[in-house]
Amino acid sequence: MGTKHSSRDRTWVGAGAGAALTVFLAAAAFFLWTEHRAHLFGALPYFLMLLCLVMLLWIYRAHQGGSNGGQS
């Protein structure tokens, strides 16, 4: 009465639309990387400075919470 489908037939990658979507996403990622690489590397020093500030605040908060303020 009904046709039986295996789980292999239901994968989206095996379908034509899934393969086309995969190729499109790979091409989009490639062109985004090549066209915007200079912008990303230009912002890297600012990101590292922001990361240092976040780490400093995180360490300061950890040390502050672990002590009792010098009181016994």
PDB file of C-alpha atoms in Angstrom:
ATOM      1  CA  MET A   1       0.000   0.000   0.000  1.00  0.00           C
ATOM      2  CA  GLY A   2       2.605   2.560   1.030  1.00  0.00           C
ATOM      3  CA  THR A   3       6.177   2.844  -0.050  1.00  0.00           C
ATOM      4  CA  LYS A   4       8.849   2.346   2.534  1.00  0.00           C
ATOM      5  CA  HIS A   5      11.570   4.941   2.784  1.00  0.00           C
ATOM      6  CA  SER A   6      14.818   4.324   4.543  1.00  0.00           C
ATOM      7  CA  SER A   7      16.420   6.954   6.732  1.00  0.00           C
ATOM      8  CA  ARG A   8      19.066   7.371   4.048  1.00  0.00           C
ATOM      9  CA  ASP A   9      16.460   8.697   1.597  1.00  0.00           C
ATOM     10  CA  ARG A  10      15.332  11.379   4.028  1.00  0.00           C
ATOM     11  CA  THR A  11      18.644  13.192   4.490  1.00  0.00           C
ATOM     12  CA  TRP A  12      18.643  16.762   3.250  1.00  0.00           C
ATOM     13  CA  VAL A  13      22.227  16.553   1.977  1.00  0.00           C
ATOM     14  CA  GLY A  14      21.365  13.685  -0.335  1.00  0.00           C
ATOM     15  CA  ALA A  15      18.576  15.667  -1.940  1.00  0.00           C
ATOM     16  CA  GLY A  16      19.308  18.037  -4.811  1.00  0.00           C
ATOM     17  CA  ALA A  17      18.113  21.074  -2.853  1.00  0.00           C
ATOM     18  CA  GLY A  18      20.307  20.157   0.104  1.00  0.00           C
ATOM     19  CA  ALA A  19      23.399  19.814  -2.070  1.00  0.00           C
ATOM     20  CA  ALA A  20      22.655  23.138  -3.755  1.00  0.00           C
ATOM     21  CA  LEU A  21      22.205  24.801  -0.372  1.00  0.00           C
ATOM     22  CA  THR A  22      25.511  23.366   0.846  1.00  0.00           C
ATOM     23  CA  VAL A  23      27.381  24.620  -2.221  1.00  0.00           C
ATOM     24  CA  PHE A  24      25.727  28.052  -1.930  1.00  0.00           C
ATOM     25  CA  LEU A  25      26.640  28.382   1.761  1.00  0.00           C
ATOM     26  CA  ALA A  26      30.237  27.322   1.071  1.00  0.00           C
ATOM     27  CA  ALA A  27      30.554  29.897  -1.725  1.00  0.00           C
ATOM     28  CA  ALA A  28      28.989  32.606   0.440  1.00  0.00           C
ATOM     29  CA  ALA A  29      31.370  31.846   3.310  1.00  0.00           C
ATOM     30  CA  PHE A  30      34.353  31.939   0.949  1.00  0.00           C
ATOM     31  CA  PHE A  31      33.421  35.313  -0.531  1.00  0.00           C
ATOM     32  CA  LEU A  32      32.577  36.794   2.867  1.00  0.00           C
ATOM     33  CA  TRP A  33      35.984  35.721   4.125  1.00  0.00           C
ATOM     34  CA  THR A  34      37.947  37.010   1.133  1.00  0.00           C
ATOM     35  CA  GLU A  35      36.111  40.339   0.856  1.00  0.00           C
ATOM     36  CA  HIS A  36      35.957  41.210   4.551  1.00  0.00           C
ATOM     37  CA  ARG A  37      39.278  39.793   5.769  1.00  0.00           C
ATOM     38  CA  ALA A  38      40.905  43.255   5.821  1.00  0.00           C
ATOM     39  CA  HIS A  39      38.087  44.631   7.969  1.00  0.00           C
ATOM     40  CA  LEU A  40      38.371  41.761  10.414  1.00  0.00           C
ATOM     41  CA  PHE A  41      42.135  42.035  10.742  1.00  0.00           C
ATOM     42  CA  GLY A  42      41.856  45.830  11.061  1.00  0.00           C
ATOM     43  CA  ALA A  43      39.562  45.435  14.056  1.00  0.00           C
ATOM     44  CA  LEU A  44      41.765  42.790  15.691  1.00  0.00           C
ATOM     45  CA  PRO A  45      43.888  45.216  17.815  1.00  0.00           C
ATOM     46  CA  TYR A  46      40.730  46.799  19.232  1.00  0.00           C
ATOM     47  CA  PHE A  47      39.294  43.378  19.967  1.00  0.00           C
ATOM     48  CA  LEU A  48      42.471  42.394  21.820  1.00  0.00           C
ATOM     49  CA  MET A  49      42.377  45.587  23.900  1.00  0.00           C
ATOM     50  CA  LEU A  50      38.739  44.931  24.746  1.00  0.00           C
ATOM     51  CA  LEU A  51      39.624  41.360  25.677  1.00  0.00           C
ATOM     52  CA  CYS A  52      42.352  42.614  28.029  1.00  0.00           C
ATOM     53  CA  LEU A  53      39.868  44.951  29.713  1.00  0.00           C
ATOM     54  CA  VAL A  54      37.316  42.173  30.142  1.00  0.00           C
ATOM     55  CA  MET A  55      39.966  39.849  31.580  1.00  0.00           C
ATOM     56  CA  LEU A  56      41.141  42.575  33.979  1.00  0.00           C
ATOM     57  CA  LEU A  57      37.601  43.182  35.230  1.00  0.00           C
ATOM     58  CA  TRP A  58      36.982  39.451  35.528  1.00  0.00           C
ATOM     59  CA  ILE A  59      40.166  38.891  37.563  1.00  0.00           C
ATOM     60  CA  TYR A  60      39.460  41.956  39.713  1.00  0.00           C
ATOM     61  CA  ARG A  61      35.961  40.690  40.457  1.00  0.00           C
ATOM     62  CA  ALA A  62      37.245  37.191  41.273  1.00  0.00           C
ATOM     63  CA  HIS A  63      39.827  38.584  43.712  1.00  0.00           C
ATOM     64  CA  GLN A  64      37.365  40.977  45.287  1.00  0.00           C
ATOM     65  CA  GLY A  65      34.745  38.306  45.870  1.00  0.00           C
ATOM     66  CA  GLY A  66      37.229  35.855  47.373  1.00  0.00           C
ATOM     67  CA  SER A  67      38.476  38.151  50.148  1.00  0.00           C
ATOM     68  CA  ASN A  68      36.680  39.592  53.163  1.00  0.00           C
ATOM     69  CA  GLY A  69      38.032  43.123  52.636  1.00  0.00           C
ATOM     70  CA  GLY A  70      40.863  42.751  55.167  1.00  0.00           C
ATOM     71  CA  GLN A  71      38.443  42.371  58.064  1.00  0.00           C
ATOM     72  CA  SER A  72      38.531  39.425  60.441  1.00  0.00           C
TER      73      SER A  72
END
